[in-house]
């Protein structure tokens, strides 16, 4: 039973990454098999392939720079060794930041979920709740996105489906008040995890930043000892745009990790590397579909292997 679930996840990941793979792997293999010897020309073409896969210029240059160094140090002697070394370099980038989330037992853990509307925030919250419920944790939700009534309604549907509590106020209410009540409810119920949804309207950036800061102050005050993660939800489909969103949020709050959604339908999987390498934000979860089981903790090894299988 467990094996079947694991396989279907891997299959989804592999097929989801197939578009990125078509762009990245095929071209890299062609370059290695048919391109010039290891020289400036090859490095230039290699960099172009990475940039085309949404690696971002800086992280592409970093990978190529590291590979060049390995050649210089004679650790790569043949062109045929490049692919394996390339894979290792990718794993090194992804593991440079801690991408694990471990809930602290017997204590309240808080996930503050940020990101702009439409990226898959609500669905990811439901999936996260589902994952932790399956681990036997007590989960409660709070909807601090009081800007769109639809956000609360959507989350309500998920909370009912998952049979968990949701703290929500009517449209226009103070988001920090929702967070306050969410914390009180979580404490009263001895919850293991409180997941807080926040508004995602970047066009009023200043307000949003102030709102997030206020929410953080409430958490500091009311649940200072809680283990906290601030997770940004990003849509892998929009590549560099996701990168830009992450950058804006990171300037405002201390983002501790990313939830990358919609990796089942993108040719822009390379953005994973740009987010980790250039922004220093570890990927903590990835989503590869719309059902509850389609979100898993990020595993760099699994990700890179899926990209190259
Ligand atoms: P929000 O506005 O950020 O809260 O976005 P929603 O959670 O409402 O999601 C927007 C759309 O993206 C919905 O149709 C979701 O089903 C879909 N979605 C979310 N995550 C994934 C994913 O990993 N893969 C796919 N294919 N669709 C997703």
Coordinates of C-alpha atoms and ligand atoms in Angstrom, one line a residue:
X1 CA 0.0 0.0 0.0
X2 CA 2.7 2.5 1.1
X3 CA 4.8 1.5 -1.9
X4 CA 2.0 2.3 -4.3
X5 CA 1.6 5.8 -2.8
X6 CA 5.3 6.4 -2.9
X7 CA 5.5 5.3 -6.5
X8 CA 2.6 7.4 -7.6
X9 CA 4.2 10.5 -6.0
X10 CA 7.5 9.8 -7.7
X11 CA 5.7 9.3 -11.0
X12 CA 3.9 12.5 -10.6
X13 CA 7.1 14.3 -9.7
X14 CA 8.9 12.8 -12.7
X15 CA 6.1 13.5 -15.2
X16 CA 5.7 17.0 -13.7
X17 CA 9.3 17.7 -14.2
X18 CA 9.3 16.3 -17.7
X19 CA 8.9 19.7 -19.3
X20 CA 11.9 21.1 -17.4
X21 CA 13.8 17.9 -18.1
X22 CA 13.1 18.1 -21.8
X23 CA 14.6 21.6 -21.8
X24 CA 17.4 21.0 -19.3
X25 CA 18.6 17.4 -19.5
X26 CA 18.2 16.8 -23.2
X27 CA 20.1 20.0 -24.1
X28 CA 22.8 19.3 -21.5
X29 CA 23.2 15.7 -22.7
X30 CA 23.4 16.9 -26.3
X31 CA 26.0 19.5 -25.4
X32 CA 28.1 16.9 -23.6
X33 CA 27.7 14.2 -26.3
X34 CA 28.0 16.4 -29.4
X35 CA 29.3 19.8 -28.3
X36 CA 32.8 21.1 -28.3
X37 CA 35.5 19.9 -26.0
X38 CA 35.6 21.5 -22.5
X39 CA 36.4 25.0 -23.5
X40 CA 34.9 28.5 -23.2
X41 CA 32.4 27.7 -25.9
X42 CA 31.0 24.7 -24.0
X43 CA 30.7 26.7 -20.8
X44 CA 28.9 29.5 -22.6
X45 CA 26.4 27.1 -24.1
X46 CA 26.0 25.3 -20.8
X47 CA 25.2 28.6 -19.1
X48 CA 22.6 29.5 -21.8
X49 CA 20.8 26.2 -21.3
X50 CA 20.6 26.8 -17.5
X51 CA 19.3 30.3 -18.0
X52 CA 16.7 29.1 -20.5
X53 CA 15.5 26.7 -17.8
X54 CA 14.9 29.6 -15.4
X55 CA 17.9 29.0 -13.3
X56 CA 18.6 32.7 -13.1
X57 CA 21.8 34.1 -14.3
X58 CA 23.6 34.2 -11.0
X59 CA 22.9 30.6 -10.0
X60 CA 23.7 29.4 -13.6
X61 CA 27.0 31.2 -13.3
X62 CA 27.6 29.7 -9.9
X63 CA 27.1 26.1 -11.1
X64 CA 29.2 26.7 -14.2
X65 CA 31.9 28.4 -12.1
X66 CA 32.0 25.4 -9.7
X67 CA 32.3 23.0 -12.6
X68 CA 35.0 25.0 -14.2
X69 CA 36.9 25.0 -10.9
X70 CA 36.6 21.2 -10.8
X71 CA 38.1 21.0 -14.3
X72 CA 40.9 23.3 -13.2
X73 CA 41.7 21.1 -10.2
X74 CA 41.7 18.1 -12.4
X75 CA 38.7 16.6 -10.6
X76 CA 36.9 16.5 -13.9
X77 CA 39.1 15.1 -16.6
X78 CA 36.7 13.9 -19.3
X79 CA 33.7 15.6 -20.7
X80 CA 31.7 12.4 -20.0
X81 CA 32.1 13.1 -16.2
X82 CA 30.4 16.4 -16.5
X83 CA 26.8 15.2 -16.1
X84 CA 27.4 13.4 -12.8
X85 CA 29.3 16.3 -11.4
X86 CA 26.6 18.7 -12.6
X87 CA 24.0 16.6 -10.7
X88 CA 26.2 16.7 -7.5
X89 CA 26.5 20.5 -7.9
X90 CA 22.7 20.8 -8.1
X91 CA 22.3 18.8 -4.9
X92 CA 24.9 20.9 -3.1
X93 CA 23.0 24.0 -4.0
X94 CA 19.7 22.6 -2.8
X95 CA 21.1 21.3 0.5
X96 CA 23.1 24.4 1.3
X97 CA 20.1 25.6 3.4
X98 CA 18.2 23.5 5.8
X99 CA 15.2 22.2 3.9
X100 CA 13.7 20.1 6.7
X101 CA 10.8 21.0 8.9
X102 CA 10.6 19.2 12.2
X103 CA 7.6 20.1 14.4
X104 CA 8.6 20.4 18.0
X105 CA 6.7 17.9 20.0
X106 CA 4.5 18.9 22.9
X107 CA 4.7 22.6 21.9
X108 CA 2.7 24.9 19.6
X109 CA 4.2 25.2 16.2
X110 CA 3.1 28.0 13.9
X111 CA 3.2 28.2 10.1
X112 CA 2.6 31.7 8.7
X113 CA 1.7 31.2 5.1
X114 CA 2.4 34.1 2.8
X115 CA 2.3 34.6 -1.0
X116 CA 0.2 36.3 -3.6
X117 CA -3.3 35.2 -4.6
X118 CA -3.6 32.5 -7.1
X119 CA -0.3 30.7 -6.4
X120 CA -2.0 27.8 -4.6
X121 CA -1.9 29.2 -1.0
X122 CA -5.3 27.9 0.2
X123 CA -4.8 24.5 -1.4
X124 CA -1.3 24.2 0.1
X125 CA -2.6 25.0 3.5
X126 CA -5.2 22.3 3.2
X127 CA -2.5 19.8 2.0
X128 CA -0.2 20.8 4.8
X129 CA -2.9 20.3 7.4
X130 CA -3.8 16.9 5.8
X131 CA -0.1 15.8 5.9
X132 CA 0.2 16.6 9.6
X133 CA -3.2 15.2 10.5
X134 CA -2.0 12.0 9.0
X135 CA 1.0 12.1 11.3
X136 CA -1.4 12.3 14.2
X137 CA -0.9 16.0 14.9
X138 CA -3.6 18.3 16.1
X139 CA -4.0 21.0 13.5
X140 CA -6.0 24.3 13.6
X141 CA -6.3 26.9 10.9
X142 CA -6.7 30.7 11.0
X143 CA -7.7 32.9 8.1
X144 CA -5.9 36.2 8.5
X145 CA -6.8 37.1 4.9
X146 CA -9.7 39.3 5.8
X147 CA -9.3 41.2 2.6
X148 CA -11.0 38.7 0.4
X149 CA -14.1 37.0 1.8
X150 CA -13.5 34.2 -0.7
X151 CA -10.3 33.2 1.1
X152 CA -12.1 32.5 4.3
X153 CA -14.9 30.6 2.5
X154 CA -12.4 28.5 0.6
X155 CA -10.5 27.6 3.7
X156 CA -13.8 26.9 5.5
X157 CA -14.6 24.2 2.9
X158 CA -11.2 22.6 3.4
X159 CA -11.5 22.8 7.2
X160 CA -14.8 21.0 7.1
X161 CA -13.5 18.4 4.7
X162 CA -10.5 17.8 7.0
X163 CA -12.7 18.0 10.1
X164 CA -10.6 20.6 11.8
X165 CA -11.3 24.0 13.4
X166 CA -10.9 27.3 11.5
X167 CA -10.7 30.7 13.1
X168 CA -12.0 33.3 10.7
X169 CA -13.6 36.8 10.9
X170 CA -15.8 38.6 8.4
X171 CA -14.3 40.6 5.6
X172 CA -12.5 43.8 6.6
X173 CA -11.7 42.6 10.1
X174 CA -8.2 43.2 11.6
X175 CA -6.0 40.3 10.5
X176 CA -3.9 40.6 13.7
X177 CA -7.1 40.0 15.8
X178 CA -7.7 36.8 13.9
X179 CA -4.2 35.7 14.6
X180 CA -4.7 36.6 18.3
X181 CA -7.8 34.4 18.5
X182 CA -6.1 31.7 16.4
X183 CA -3.3 31.5 19.0
X184 CA -5.7 31.5 21.9
X185 CA -7.8 28.7 20.3
X186 CA -4.7 26.7 19.5
X187 CA -3.4 27.0 23.1
X188 CA -6.8 26.2 24.5
X189 CA -7.0 23.0 22.4
X190 CA -3.3 22.1 23.0
X191 CA -2.8 22.1 19.2
X192 CA 0.5 21.0 17.7
X193 CA 0.2 23.2 14.7
X194 CA -1.5 26.5 13.9
X195 CA -1.5 27.3 10.2
X196 CA -2.2 31.0 9.4
X197 CA -3.3 32.2 6.0
X198 CA -2.4 35.8 5.2
X199 CA -3.6 38.2 2.5
X200 CA -1.7 38.2 -0.8
X201 CA -2.2 41.5 -2.5
X202 CA 1.2 42.9 -3.6
X203 CA -0.3 46.0 -5.2
X204 CA -0.7 47.5 -1.8
X205 CA 2.7 46.3 -0.7
X206 CA 3.2 48.8 2.1
X207 CA -0.1 47.8 3.8
X208 CA 0.7 44.1 3.4
X209 CA 4.2 44.5 4.9
X210 CA 2.8 46.4 7.8
X211 CA 0.1 43.8 8.2
X212 CA 2.6 41.0 8.3
X213 CA 4.8 42.9 10.8
X214 CA 1.8 43.4 13.0
X215 CA 0.9 39.7 12.8
X216 CA 4.5 38.8 13.8
X217 CA 4.3 41.1 16.8
X218 CA 1.1 39.4 18.0
X219 CA 2.8 36.0 17.6
X220 CA 5.9 37.2 19.5
X221 CA 3.7 38.5 22.3
X222 CA 1.2 35.7 22.6
X223 CA 3.2 32.7 21.5
X224 CA 6.8 33.7 21.8
X225 CA 7.9 30.2 22.6
X226 CA 6.2 28.7 19.6
X227 CA 8.4 27.3 16.8
X228 CA 7.6 29.4 13.8
X229 CA 8.0 29.0 10.1
X230 CA 7.2 31.7 7.6
X231 CA 6.5 29.9 4.4
X232 CA 6.1 31.6 1.0
X233 CA 3.9 29.8 -1.5
X234 CA 5.2 30.2 -5.0
X235 CA 3.9 29.0 -8.3
X236 CA 6.6 27.1 -10.2
X237 CA 4.8 27.8 -13.5
X238 CA 5.7 31.5 -13.5
X239 CA 9.5 31.0 -13.1
X240 CA 11.2 34.3 -12.7
X241 CA 8.0 36.0 -11.5
X242 CA 8.0 33.7 -8.5
X243 CA 11.5 34.6 -7.9
X244 CA 10.6 38.3 -7.9
X245 CA 7.7 37.7 -5.5
X246 CA 9.9 35.8 -3.1
X247 CA 12.4 38.7 -3.2
X248 CA 9.7 41.3 -2.4
X249 CA 8.3 39.3 0.6
X250 CA 11.8 38.4 1.8
X251 CA 12.6 42.1 2.1
X252 CA 9.6 42.5 4.3
X253 CA 9.6 39.4 6.6
X254 CA 12.0 36.7 7.5
X255 CA 11.0 34.0 5.1
X256 CA 12.2 30.6 6.4
X257 CA 11.1 28.4 3.5
X258 CA 9.2 28.1 0.3
X259 CA 6.3 25.9 -0.8
X260 CA 6.7 25.4 -4.5
X261 CA 3.4 24.5 -6.2
X262 CA 2.3 23.3 -9.6
X263 CA 5.5 21.5 -10.4
X264 CA 3.3 19.1 -12.3
X265 CA 2.8 21.4 -15.1
X266 CA 5.9 23.5 -15.6
X267 CA 9.0 23.8 -17.8
X268 CA 10.4 26.2 -15.3
X269 CA 11.6 23.9 -12.6
X270 CA 15.0 25.5 -12.8
X271 CA 13.6 28.3 -10.6
X272 CA 14.1 26.0 -7.6
X273 CA 17.8 26.6 -7.9
X274 CA 17.5 30.4 -8.3
X275 CA 15.3 30.6 -5.2
X276 CA 17.7 28.6 -3.0
X277 CA 21.0 30.0 -4.4
X278 CA 20.2 33.6 -5.0
X279 CA 17.6 34.3 -2.3
X280 CA 18.9 31.8 0.3
X281 CA 15.3 30.5 0.8
X282 CA 15.2 26.7 1.2
X283 CA 12.5 24.8 -0.5
X284 CA 10.5 23.0 2.2
X285 CA 7.6 21.5 0.3
X286 CA 6.6 20.9 -3.3
X287 CA 3.2 20.5 -4.8
X288 CA 2.6 18.3 -7.9
X289 CA -1.1 18.3 -8.2
X290 CA -4.5 19.4 -6.9
X291 CA -5.4 16.6 -4.5
X292 CA -4.6 16.5 -0.8
X293 CA -1.8 13.9 -1.2
X294 CA 0.0 16.0 -3.8
X295 CA 2.2 18.0 -1.4
X296 CA 5.4 16.5 0.1
X297 CA 8.4 17.6 2.0
X298 CA 11.2 18.6 -0.4
X299 CA 13.9 16.1 -0.9
X300 CA 16.9 17.4 -3.0
X301 CA 18.0 13.9 -4.0
X302 CA 14.6 12.9 -5.2
X303 CA 14.2 16.1 -7.0
X304 CA 17.5 16.0 -8.8
X305 CA 17.1 12.3 -9.7
X306 CA 13.6 13.0 -11.0
X307 CA 15.1 15.7 -13.2
X308 CA 17.6 13.3 -14.7
X309 CA 15.9 9.9 -14.7
Ligands
LIG1 P1 -4.7 30.9 -3.7 O1 -5.4 32.0 -4.4 O2 -3.2 31.2 -3.7 O3 -5.2 30.6 -2.4 O4 -4.8 29.6 -4.7 P2 -5.6 28.3 -4.5 O5 -5.2 27.5 -3.4 O6 -7.1 28.7 -4.6 O7 -5.2 27.6 -5.9 C1 -5.3 28.2 -7.2 C2 -5.5 27.0 -8.2 O8 -4.3 26.3 -8.3 C3 -6.5 26.0 -7.8 O9 -7.2 25.6 -9.0 C4 -5.7 24.8 -7.3 O10 -6.4 23.6 -7.4 C5 -4.5 24.9 -8.1 N1 -3.3 24.3 -7.5 C6 -2.8 24.5 -6.3 N2 -1.6 23.8 -6.1 C7 -1.5 23.0 -7.3 C8 -0.5 22.1 -7.8 O11 0.5 21.7 -7.1 N3 -0.7 21.6 -9.0 C9 -1.7 22.0 -9.8 N4 -1.8 21.5 -11.0 N5 -2.6 22.9 -9.4 C10 -2.5 23.4 -8.2

